[in-house]
Amino acid sequence: MPRLERISRPALWVIVGLLWSASLLVAAKNSTQARDAEYAPADIAYGARLYDAQCTTCHGANGDGVAGVDLRSGRFRNAVTDQDLTRVITTGIQGTGMLAFKFDSSEIAGIIAYLRNMNAFDRRSMKAGDAGRGRTVFEGKGDCARCHRVDAQGARVAPNLSDIGATRSAGMLLRSLTDPTSQMMPINRPVRAVTRDGKVINGRRLNEDTYTVQLFDDQEKLLSLTKADLREYTILTVSPMPSYKDRLTQDELADVVAYLLSLKGR
Ligand code: HEC
Ligand code: HEC
């Protein structure tokens, strides 16, 4: 290995050492990020409520109601990963009392987050939101209907939230409220277009291909624009939705999340 010989031994060890510590840092960062993202407190709280309503009859409040199963221990006979747990819960365990549960993705995210944290979870810290109060905030103080639609009520300039509770986890919903930009979906991006004759169009992108873009403008009109006719076309990277981090109290945020989770479409 002629190339290596030119680097002195001590220098080589310094390089190896630097690479090693860098890889440790990356690994440490990745693992905390993964965990934070996986089990948001809002998901754990939602899962606790689902568990109380649907699992305690057999598994008990402490997770040790079924002989040989200890849900709190974090070790499962039939599951290692979260995917395994999802399978056990949604397909059941044949020939046993463990039946298949029909849960949507928000509910699954909650149940898994709760099972993974049953041991450490402090119920007194749980913010159990109230969907009824959340609806009042949605329609009143939060002024959400100015942009969002639920069933037949509200505006169309922002995504329709009628079934948002079936597709987004509690943690994602809370993040949408406190840091909307962090949760922007590429397809919902707000866009600004200026036509050749100077007309400015602000809207929300619904669909786009190489030559055209379809959007809802801020008058709630569905438009299809030909890109060749535009002088300017910008996709905004900051959400037009205001952050509610300081506009609503912690309790109000929990209530709004509970209301959003109750919107399961029909
Ligand atoms: C009607 C009774 C019943 C209900 C309700 C029930 N379970 Fe179970 N569950 C069982 C039984 C019995 C087993 C053990 C099956 C076996 O023998 O492997 C089990 C096993 C499990 C396991 C696998 C444990 C392991 O060690 O691998 C998980 C996870 C689990 N249940 C989660 C849940 C969740 C979450 C709920 C609520 C959504 C729930 N169960 C509701 C009866 C029930
Ligand atoms: C000024 C308009 C506006 C207001 C007011 C507003 N939003 Fe939004 N919201 C948006 C837009 C636009 C998006 C689409 C994503 C983006 O661009 O941030 C969005 C995204 C969301 C999402 C994520 C949707 C998804 O598909 O994941 C949720 C949840 C949400 N808003 C809830 C609310 C609630 C609850 C309120 C009131 C407390 C509210 N919004 C107030 C404009 C608004």
mmCIF file of C-alpha atoms and ligand atoms in Angstrom:
data_model
loop_
_atom_site.group_PDB
_atom_site.id
_atom_site.type_symbol
_atom_site.label_atom_id
_atom_site.label_comp_id
_atom_site.label_asym_id
_atom_site.label_seq_id
_atom_site.Cartn_x
_atom_site.Cartn_y
_atom_site.Cartn_z
ATOM 1 C CA MET A 1 0.000 0.000 0.000
ATOM 2 C CA PRO A 2 2.357 2.723 -1.243
ATOM 3 C CA ARG A 3 -0.008 5.622 -0.574
ATOM 4 C CA LEU A 4 -0.466 4.863 3.117
ATOM 5 C CA GLU A 5 3.256 4.655 3.723
ATOM 6 C CA ARG A 6 3.636 8.339 3.013
ATOM 7 C CA ILE A 7 1.423 9.286 6.005
ATOM 8 C CA SER A 8 3.320 8.950 9.304
ATOM 9 C CA ARG A 9 1.952 6.515 11.856
ATOM 10 C CA PRO A 10 0.942 9.045 14.538
ATOM 11 C CA ALA A 11 -0.807 11.157 11.909
ATOM 12 C CA LEU A 12 -2.709 8.099 10.747
ATOM 13 C CA TRP A 13 -3.938 7.423 14.290
ATOM 14 C CA VAL A 14 -5.131 11.009 14.650
ATOM 15 C CA ILE A 15 -7.125 10.634 11.432
ATOM 16 C CA VAL A 16 -8.605 7.323 12.553
ATOM 17 C CA GLY A 17 -9.501 8.866 15.921
ATOM 18 C CA LEU A 18 -11.212 11.860 14.322
ATOM 19 C CA LEU A 19 -13.242 9.686 11.968
ATOM 20 C CA TRP A 20 -14.290 7.471 14.848
ATOM 21 C CA SER A 21 -15.464 10.327 17.091
ATOM 22 C CA ALA A 22 -17.280 11.936 14.171
ATOM 23 C CA SER A 23 -19.138 8.708 13.476
ATOM 24 C CA LEU A 24 -20.066 8.417 17.171
ATOM 25 C CA LEU A 25 -21.475 11.956 17.122
ATOM 26 C CA VAL A 26 -23.535 11.222 14.023
ATOM 27 C CA ALA A 27 -24.819 7.972 15.528
ATOM 28 C CA ALA A 28 -25.763 9.689 18.812
ATOM 29 C CA LYS A 29 -27.569 12.483 16.969
ATOM 30 C CA ASN A 30 -29.471 10.045 14.755
ATOM 31 C CA SER A 31 -30.646 7.907 17.649
ATOM 32 C CA THR A 32 -31.994 10.825 19.729
ATOM 33 C CA GLN A 33 -33.656 12.295 16.652
ATOM 34 C CA ALA A 34 -35.303 9.001 15.814
ATOM 35 C CA ARG A 35 -36.635 8.642 19.325
ATOM 36 C CA ASP A 36 -37.926 12.216 19.557
ATOM 37 C CA ALA A 37 -39.689 11.866 16.256
ATOM 38 C CA GLU A 38 -41.181 8.497 17.102
ATOM 39 C CA TYR A 39 -42.831 9.130 20.423
ATOM 40 C CA ALA A 40 -44.166 12.637 20.836
ATOM 41 C CA PRO A 41 -45.789 13.338 24.244
ATOM 42 C CA ALA A 42 -49.057 14.152 22.435
ATOM 43 C CA ASP A 43 -49.014 10.664 20.852
ATOM 44 C CA ILE A 44 -48.315 9.002 24.200
ATOM 45 C CA ALA A 45 -51.233 10.872 25.787
ATOM 46 C CA TYR A 46 -53.577 9.936 22.917
ATOM 47 C CA GLY A 47 -52.422 6.313 23.158
ATOM 48 C CA ALA A 48 -53.049 6.256 26.910
ATOM 49 C CA ARG A 49 -56.657 7.257 26.318
ATOM 50 C CA LEU A 50 -57.133 4.579 23.659
ATOM 51 C CA TYR A 51 -55.484 1.994 25.906
ATOM 52 C CA ASP A 52 -57.791 2.875 28.813
ATOM 53 C CA ALA A 53 -60.822 2.567 26.563
ATOM 54 C CA GLN A 54 -59.936 -0.606 24.651
ATOM 55 C CA CYS A 55 -57.144 -2.614 26.243
ATOM 56 C CA THR A 56 -57.544 -2.488 30.033
ATOM 57 C CA THR A 57 -60.424 -4.996 30.080
ATOM 58 C CA CYS A 58 -57.888 -7.767 29.394
ATOM 59 C CA HIS A 59 -54.434 -6.260 29.948
ATOM 60 C CA GLY A 60 -55.337 -4.228 33.043
ATOM 61 C CA ALA A 61 -54.302 -0.679 33.908
ATOM 62 C CA ASN A 62 -50.732 -1.859 34.580
ATOM 63 C CA GLY A 63 -50.354 -4.010 31.475
ATOM 64 C CA ASP A 64 -50.015 -7.261 33.458
ATOM 65 C CA GLY A 65 -53.600 -8.523 33.242
ATOM 66 C CA VAL A 66 -52.869 -11.345 30.774
ATOM 67 C CA ALA A 67 -50.813 -14.225 32.176
ATOM 68 C CA GLY A 68 -47.304 -14.273 30.718
ATOM 69 C CA VAL A 69 -47.669 -10.845 29.123
ATOM 70 C CA ASP A 70 -46.178 -7.727 30.689
ATOM 71 C CA LEU A 71 -46.837 -4.792 28.387
ATOM 72 C CA ARG A 72 -45.020 -2.368 30.700
ATOM 73 C CA SER A 73 -41.756 -4.262 30.572
ATOM 74 C CA GLY A 74 -41.047 -3.107 27.035
ATOM 75 C CA ARG A 75 -40.305 -6.750 26.069
ATOM 76 C CA PHE A 76 -42.820 -8.644 24.011
ATOM 77 C CA ARG A 77 -42.988 -12.333 23.127
ATOM 78 C CA ASN A 78 -44.466 -11.617 19.701
ATOM 79 C CA ALA A 79 -42.800 -8.353 18.795
ATOM 80 C CA VAL A 80 -39.453 -6.615 18.677
ATOM 81 C CA THR A 81 -39.920 -3.611 16.392
ATOM 82 C CA ASP A 82 -42.780 -1.116 16.197
ATOM 83 C CA GLN A 83 -43.834 -2.758 12.927
ATOM 84 C CA ASP A 84 -44.179 -6.067 14.785
ATOM 85 C CA LEU A 85 -46.343 -4.388 17.435
ATOM 86 C CA THR A 86 -48.503 -2.801 14.745
ATOM 87 C CA ARG A 87 -49.004 -6.215 13.157
ATOM 88 C CA VAL A 88 -49.932 -7.858 16.484
ATOM 89 C CA ILE A 89 -52.462 -5.127 17.251
ATOM 90 C CA THR A 90 -54.039 -4.861 13.790
ATOM 91 C CA THR A 91 -54.154 -8.579 12.966
ATOM 92 C CA GLY A 92 -54.411 -10.063 16.470
ATOM 93 C CA ILE A 93 -52.870 -13.334 17.602
ATOM 94 C CA GLN A 94 -54.770 -16.273 16.158
ATOM 95 C CA GLY A 95 -56.269 -18.739 18.580
ATOM 96 C CA THR A 96 -55.927 -16.378 21.566
ATOM 97 C CA GLY A 97 -58.025 -13.658 23.140
ATOM 98 C CA MET A 98 -55.904 -11.038 21.349
ATOM 99 C CA LEU A 99 -58.240 -9.879 18.603
ATOM 100 C CA ALA A 100 -57.535 -7.673 15.626
ATOM 101 C CA PHE A 101 -58.161 -3.967 16.192
ATOM 102 C CA LYS A 102 -59.236 -1.562 13.471
ATOM 103 C CA PHE A 103 -57.114 1.498 14.115
ATOM 104 C CA ASP A 104 -56.252 4.340 11.771
ATOM 105 C CA SER A 105 -52.678 5.567 11.508
ATOM 106 C CA SER A 106 -53.095 8.295 14.188
ATOM 107 C CA GLU A 107 -54.430 5.722 16.633
ATOM 108 C CA ILE A 108 -51.677 3.223 15.872
ATOM 109 C CA ALA A 109 -49.043 5.922 16.365
ATOM 110 C CA GLY A 110 -50.636 6.714 19.740
ATOM 111 C CA ILE A 111 -50.956 3.104 20.944
ATOM 112 C CA ILE A 112 -47.364 2.251 19.996
ATOM 113 C CA ALA A 113 -46.024 5.445 21.582
ATOM 114 C CA TYR A 114 -47.927 4.573 24.756
ATOM 115 C CA LEU A 115 -46.819 0.907 24.860
ATOM 116 C CA ARG A 116 -43.202 2.032 24.444
ATOM 117 C CA ASN A 117 -43.543 4.510 27.297
ATOM 118 C CA MET A 118 -45.980 2.796 29.645
ATOM 119 C CA ASN A 119 -43.299 2.430 32.242
ATOM 120 C CA ALA A 120 -42.043 5.991 32.264
ATOM 121 C CA PHE A 121 -45.283 7.787 31.475
ATOM 122 C CA ASP A 122 -46.549 10.041 34.233
ATOM 123 C CA ARG A 123 -50.316 10.277 33.956
ATOM 124 C CA ARG A 124 -50.444 13.430 36.045
ATOM 125 C CA SER A 125 -48.464 15.222 33.325
ATOM 126 C CA MET A 126 -50.981 14.112 30.710
ATOM 127 C CA LYS A 127 -52.786 16.913 28.951
ATOM 128 C CA ALA A 128 -56.082 15.279 28.153
ATOM 129 C CA GLY A 129 -57.581 17.666 25.655
ATOM 130 C CA ASP A 130 -61.320 18.068 25.292
ATOM 131 C CA ALA A 131 -62.612 17.857 21.721
ATOM 132 C CA GLY A 132 -65.704 19.980 22.456
ATOM 133 C CA ARG A 133 -63.656 22.824 23.901
ATOM 134 C CA GLY A 134 -61.208 22.403 21.016
ATOM 135 C CA ARG A 135 -63.982 22.958 18.511
ATOM 136 C CA THR A 136 -64.927 26.191 20.259
ATOM 137 C CA VAL A 137 -61.311 27.389 19.990
ATOM 138 C CA PHE A 138 -61.184 26.264 16.331
ATOM 139 C CA GLU A 139 -64.257 28.294 15.431
ATOM 140 C CA GLY A 140 -63.564 31.219 17.786
ATOM 141 C CA LYS A 141 -60.243 32.369 19.192
ATOM 142 C CA GLY A 142 -58.149 30.277 16.750
ATOM 143 C CA ASP A 143 -60.043 31.557 13.704
ATOM 144 C CA CYS A 144 -59.025 28.365 11.889
ATOM 145 C CA ALA A 145 -62.116 28.296 9.648
ATOM 146 C CA ARG A 146 -60.842 31.472 8.005
ATOM 147 C CA CYS A 147 -58.505 29.154 6.071
ATOM 148 C CA HIS A 148 -59.581 25.554 6.741
ATOM 149 C CA ARG A 149 -62.705 23.603 5.975
ATOM 150 C CA VAL A 150 -64.287 20.933 8.176
ATOM 151 C CA ASP A 151 -67.197 19.133 6.486
ATOM 152 C CA ALA A 152 -69.217 21.876 4.843
ATOM 153 C CA GLN A 153 -67.933 24.767 6.979
ATOM 154 C CA GLY A 154 -65.015 27.100 6.458
ATOM 155 C CA ALA A 155 -62.715 28.297 3.710
ATOM 156 C CA ARG A 156 -60.743 26.348 1.116
ATOM 157 C CA VAL A 157 -57.480 28.273 0.978
ATOM 158 C CA ALA A 158 -55.815 25.731 3.285
ATOM 159 C CA PRO A 159 -56.137 21.924 3.373
ATOM 160 C CA ASN A 160 -59.519 20.425 4.212
ATOM 161 C CA LEU A 161 -59.284 18.996 7.739
ATOM 162 C CA SER A 162 -62.432 16.797 7.680
ATOM 163 C CA ASP A 163 -60.443 13.558 8.070
ATOM 164 C CA ILE A 164 -57.159 14.883 9.429
ATOM 165 C CA GLY A 165 -57.621 12.875 12.653
ATOM 166 C CA ALA A 166 -57.327 9.615 10.728
ATOM 167 C CA THR A 167 -54.151 10.447 8.864
ATOM 168 C CA ARG A 168 -51.973 12.573 11.153
ATOM 169 C CA SER A 169 -50.664 11.541 14.542
ATOM 170 C CA ALA A 170 -51.305 13.650 17.639
ATOM 171 C CA GLY A 171 -47.643 14.679 17.647
ATOM 172 C CA MET A 172 -47.775 15.840 14.018
ATOM 173 C CA LEU A 173 -50.941 17.834 14.669
ATOM 174 C CA LEU A 174 -49.407 19.597 17.649
ATOM 175 C CA ARG A 175 -46.324 20.433 15.586
ATOM 176 C CA SER A 176 -48.548 21.805 12.797
ATOM 177 C CA LEU A 177 -50.039 24.179 15.363
ATOM 178 C CA THR A 178 -46.840 25.303 17.055
ATOM 179 C CA ASP A 179 -44.435 25.255 14.087
ATOM 180 C CA PRO A 180 -46.507 25.095 10.872
ATOM 181 C CA THR A 181 -43.538 25.507 8.542
ATOM 182 C CA SER A 182 -41.894 22.341 9.898
ATOM 183 C CA GLN A 183 -44.913 20.276 8.843
ATOM 184 C CA MET A 184 -45.436 21.623 5.343
ATOM 185 C CA MET A 185 -46.184 18.955 2.751
ATOM 186 C CA PRO A 186 -44.534 19.538 -0.624
ATOM 187 C CA ILE A 187 -47.852 19.329 -2.454
ATOM 188 C CA ASN A 188 -49.682 21.827 -0.234
ATOM 189 C CA ARG A 189 -47.031 24.471 -0.710
ATOM 190 C CA PRO A 190 -48.277 28.015 -1.056
ATOM 191 C CA VAL A 191 -47.347 29.510 -4.407
ATOM 192 C CA ARG A 192 -47.097 32.979 -5.869
ATOM 193 C CA ALA A 193 -47.437 33.503 -9.576
ATOM 194 C CA VAL A 194 -47.241 36.666 -11.653
ATOM 195 C CA THR A 195 -48.725 36.562 -15.157
ATOM 196 C CA ARG A 196 -47.116 38.300 -18.130
ATOM 197 C CA ASP A 197 -49.573 41.189 -17.795
ATOM 198 C CA GLY A 198 -48.634 41.666 -14.133
ATOM 199 C CA LYS A 199 -51.542 39.973 -12.320
ATOM 200 C CA VAL A 200 -50.416 38.509 -8.974
ATOM 201 C CA ILE A 201 -51.945 35.201 -7.930
ATOM 202 C CA ASN A 202 -51.445 33.776 -4.445
ATOM 203 C CA GLY A 203 -52.696 30.290 -3.787
ATOM 204 C CA ARG A 204 -52.119 26.748 -2.654
ATOM 205 C CA ARG A 205 -50.703 24.237 -5.076
ATOM 206 C CA LEU A 206 -52.831 21.179 -5.727
ATOM 207 C CA ASN A 207 -50.964 19.606 -8.589
ATOM 208 C CA GLU A 208 -48.121 20.437 -10.908
ATOM 209 C CA ASP A 209 -46.444 19.020 -13.990
ATOM 210 C CA THR A 210 -43.757 20.285 -16.331
ATOM 211 C CA TYR A 211 -45.987 22.742 -18.193
ATOM 212 C CA THR A 212 -48.902 23.603 -15.901
ATOM 213 C CA VAL A 213 -49.807 24.130 -12.264
ATOM 214 C CA GLN A 214 -53.244 23.786 -10.649
ATOM 215 C CA LEU A 215 -54.030 25.801 -7.565
ATOM 216 C CA PHE A 216 -56.686 27.258 -5.302
ATOM 217 C CA ASP A 217 -56.220 30.999 -5.280
ATOM 218 C CA ASP A 218 -56.971 33.095 -2.207
ATOM 219 C CA GLN A 219 -60.504 33.715 -3.522
ATOM 220 C CA GLU A 220 -60.969 29.920 -3.358
ATOM 221 C CA LYS A 221 -61.112 29.628 -7.143
ATOM 222 C CA LEU A 222 -59.587 26.575 -8.796
ATOM 223 C CA LEU A 223 -57.119 27.744 -11.447
ATOM 224 C CA SER A 224 -54.933 26.013 -13.982
ATOM 225 C CA LEU A 225 -51.972 28.111 -15.123
ATOM 226 C CA THR A 226 -49.658 27.482 -18.035
ATOM 227 C CA LYS A 227 -46.127 28.079 -16.843
ATOM 228 C CA ALA A 228 -45.061 29.569 -20.186
ATOM 229 C CA ASP A 229 -47.569 32.401 -19.577
ATOM 230 C CA LEU A 230 -46.050 33.364 -16.234
ATOM 231 C CA ARG A 231 -43.448 35.992 -15.574
ATOM 232 C CA GLU A 232 -42.801 34.679 -12.095
ATOM 233 C CA TYR A 233 -43.617 31.441 -10.323
ATOM 234 C CA THR A 234 -42.435 30.923 -6.743
ATOM 235 C CA ILE A 235 -43.090 28.113 -4.343
ATOM 236 C CA LEU A 236 -42.977 29.537 -0.826
ATOM 237 C CA THR A 237 -41.114 27.683 1.867
ATOM 238 C CA VAL A 238 -42.650 29.456 4.854
ATOM 239 C CA SER A 239 -46.173 28.513 5.883
ATOM 240 C CA PRO A 240 -48.855 31.207 5.664
ATOM 241 C CA MET A 241 -50.375 29.583 8.743
ATOM 242 C CA PRO A 242 -49.529 31.537 11.908
ATOM 243 C CA SER A 243 -47.871 29.648 14.765
ATOM 244 C CA TYR A 244 -50.229 29.177 17.697
ATOM 245 C CA LYS A 245 -47.409 28.491 20.152
ATOM 246 C CA ASP A 246 -47.995 31.774 21.969
ATOM 247 C CA ARG A 247 -51.497 32.563 20.692
ATOM 248 C CA LEU A 248 -53.108 29.647 22.507
ATOM 249 C CA THR A 249 -52.442 28.287 26.011
ATOM 250 C CA GLN A 250 -51.109 24.752 26.541
ATOM 251 C CA ASP A 251 -54.620 23.628 27.526
ATOM 252 C CA GLU A 252 -56.179 25.204 24.447
ATOM 253 C CA LEU A 253 -53.570 23.536 22.221
ATOM 254 C CA ALA A 254 -54.358 20.149 23.794
ATOM 255 C CA ASP A 255 -58.086 20.802 23.255
ATOM 256 C CA VAL A 256 -57.577 21.712 19.581
ATOM 257 C CA VAL A 257 -55.448 18.568 19.044
ATOM 258 C CA ALA A 258 -58.219 16.466 20.652
ATOM 259 C CA TYR A 259 -60.757 18.100 18.320
ATOM 260 C CA LEU A 260 -58.584 17.490 15.244
ATOM 261 C CA LEU A 261 -58.078 13.849 16.294
ATOM 262 C CA SER A 262 -61.859 13.452 16.436
ATOM 263 C CA LEU A 263 -62.144 14.431 12.743
ATOM 264 C CA LYS A 264 -62.068 11.013 11.102
ATOM 265 C CA GLY A 265 -63.999 11.765 7.931
ATOM 266 C CA ARG A 266 -67.099 9.795 7.053
HETATM 267 C C1 HEC B 1 -60.166 -9.606 24.843
HETATM 268 C C2 HEC B 1 -58.890 -9.530 25.532
HETATM 269 C C3 HEC B 1 -57.830 -8.607 24.966
HETATM 270 C C4 HEC B 1 -57.949 -7.301 24.602
HETATM 271 C C5 HEC B 1 -59.189 -6.408 24.665
HETATM 272 C C6 HEC B 1 -56.643 -6.878 24.186
HETATM 273 N N1 HEC B 1 -55.749 -7.910 24.252
HETATM 274 FE FE1 HEC B 1 -53.755 -7.839 23.765
HETATM 275 N N2 HEC B 1 -53.598 -9.802 24.225
HETATM 276 C C7 HEC B 1 -54.576 -10.600 24.750
HETATM 277 C C8 HEC B 1 -54.053 -11.928 25.015
HETATM 278 C C9 HEC B 1 -54.805 -13.086 25.616
HETATM 279 C C10 HEC B 1 -52.695 -11.898 24.605
HETATM 280 C C11 HEC B 1 -51.688 -13.026 24.669
HETATM 281 C C12 HEC B 1 -51.739 -13.842 23.409
HETATM 282 C C13 HEC B 1 -50.773 -14.981 23.503
HETATM 283 O O1 HEC B 1 -51.074 -15.923 24.179
HETATM 284 O O2 HEC B 1 -49.724 -14.858 22.856
HETATM 285 C C14 HEC B 1 -52.446 -10.534 24.119
HETATM 286 C C15 HEC B 1 -51.237 -10.118 23.613
HETATM 287 C C16 HEC B 1 -50.941 -8.821 23.276
HETATM 288 C C17 HEC B 1 -49.649 -8.356 22.823
HETATM 289 C C18 HEC B 1 -48.409 -9.223 22.617
HETATM 290 C C19 HEC B 1 -47.666 -9.338 23.909
HETATM 291 C C20 HEC B 1 -46.358 -10.064 23.753
HETATM 292 O O3 HEC B 1 -45.706 -10.294 24.784
HETATM 293 O O4 HEC B 1 -45.998 -10.385 22.623
HETATM 294 C C21 HEC B 1 -49.751 -7.010 22.629
HETATM 295 C C22 HEC B 1 -48.655 -6.078 22.167
HETATM 296 C C23 HEC B 1 -51.096 -6.646 22.939
HETATM 297 N N3 HEC B 1 -51.803 -7.759 23.318
HETATM 298 C C24 HEC B 1 -51.591 -5.352 22.854
HETATM 299 C C25 HEC B 1 -52.913 -5.039 23.048
HETATM 300 C C26 HEC B 1 -53.441 -3.695 22.870
HETATM 301 C C27 HEC B 1 -52.621 -2.483 22.519
HETATM 302 C C28 HEC B 1 -54.769 -3.770 23.132
HETATM 303 C C29 HEC B 1 -55.792 -2.656 23.040
HETATM 304 C C30 HEC B 1 -55.856 -1.927 21.774
HETATM 305 C C31 HEC B 1 -55.082 -5.152 23.454
HETATM 306 N N4 HEC B 1 -53.933 -5.881 23.384
HETATM 307 C C32 HEC B 1 -56.348 -5.599 23.758
HETATM 308 C C33 HEC B 1 -55.875 -10.218 25.012
HETATM 309 C C34 HEC B 1 -56.426 -8.980 24.754
HETATM 310 C C1 HEC B 2 -53.930 32.044 7.359
HETATM 311 C C2 HEC B 2 -54.492 30.748 7.055
HETATM 312 C C3 HEC B 2 -54.445 29.676 8.139
HETATM 313 C C4 HEC B 2 -54.952 29.721 9.421
HETATM 314 C C5 HEC B 2 -55.633 30.887 10.135
HETATM 315 C C6 HEC B 2 -54.751 28.399 9.986
HETATM 316 N N1 HEC B 2 -54.131 27.595 9.068
HETATM 317 FE FE1 HEC B 2 -53.665 25.633 9.322
HETATM 318 N N2 HEC B 2 -52.723 25.612 7.529
HETATM 319 C C7 HEC B 2 -52.733 26.640 6.613
HETATM 320 C C8 HEC B 2 -52.059 26.201 5.393
HETATM 321 C C9 HEC B 2 -51.872 27.026 4.138
HETATM 322 C C10 HEC B 2 -51.644 24.873 5.623
HETATM 323 C C11 HEC B 2 -50.955 23.960 4.605
HETATM 324 C C12 HEC B 2 -49.537 23.667 4.899
HETATM 325 C C13 HEC B 2 -48.743 24.914 5.010
HETATM 326 O O1 HEC B 2 -48.555 25.602 4.016
HETATM 327 O O2 HEC B 2 -48.322 25.202 6.135
HETATM 328 C C14 HEC B 2 -52.064 24.544 6.986
HETATM 329 C C15 HEC B 2 -51.843 23.321 7.585
HETATM 330 C C16 HEC B 2 -52.481 22.897 8.732
HETATM 331 C C17 HEC B 2 -52.437 21.561 9.254
HETATM 332 C C18 HEC B 2 -51.663 20.391 8.646
HETATM 333 C C19 HEC B 2 -52.468 19.741 7.591
HETATM 334 C C20 HEC B 2 -51.848 18.463 7.110
HETATM 335 O O3 HEC B 2 -52.241 18.002 6.026
HETATM 336 O O4 HEC B 2 -51.010 17.877 7.818
HETATM 337 C C21 HEC B 2 -53.223 21.519 10.364
HETATM 338 C C22 HEC B 2 -53.502 20.324 11.253
HETATM 339 C C23 HEC B 2 -53.752 22.846 10.549
HETATM 340 N N3 HEC B 2 -53.277 23.665 9.545
HETATM 341 C C24 HEC B 2 -54.598 23.204 11.573
HETATM 342 C C25 HEC B 2 -54.977 24.524 11.838
HETATM 343 C C26 HEC B 2 -55.715 24.935 13.011
HETATM 344 C C27 HEC B 2 -56.254 23.986 14.065
HETATM 345 C C28 HEC B 2 -55.831 26.287 12.950
HETATM 346 C C29 HEC B 2 -56.426 27.209 13.983
HETATM 347 C C30 HEC B 2 -55.964 27.063 15.350
HETATM 348 C C31 HEC B 2 -55.203 26.719 11.713
HETATM 349 N N4 HEC B 2 -54.691 25.630 11.070
HETATM 350 C C32 HEC B 2 -55.157 28.029 11.253
HETATM 351 C C33 HEC B 2 -53.314 27.887 6.775
HETATM 352 C C34 HEC B 2 -53.921 28.328 7.938
#
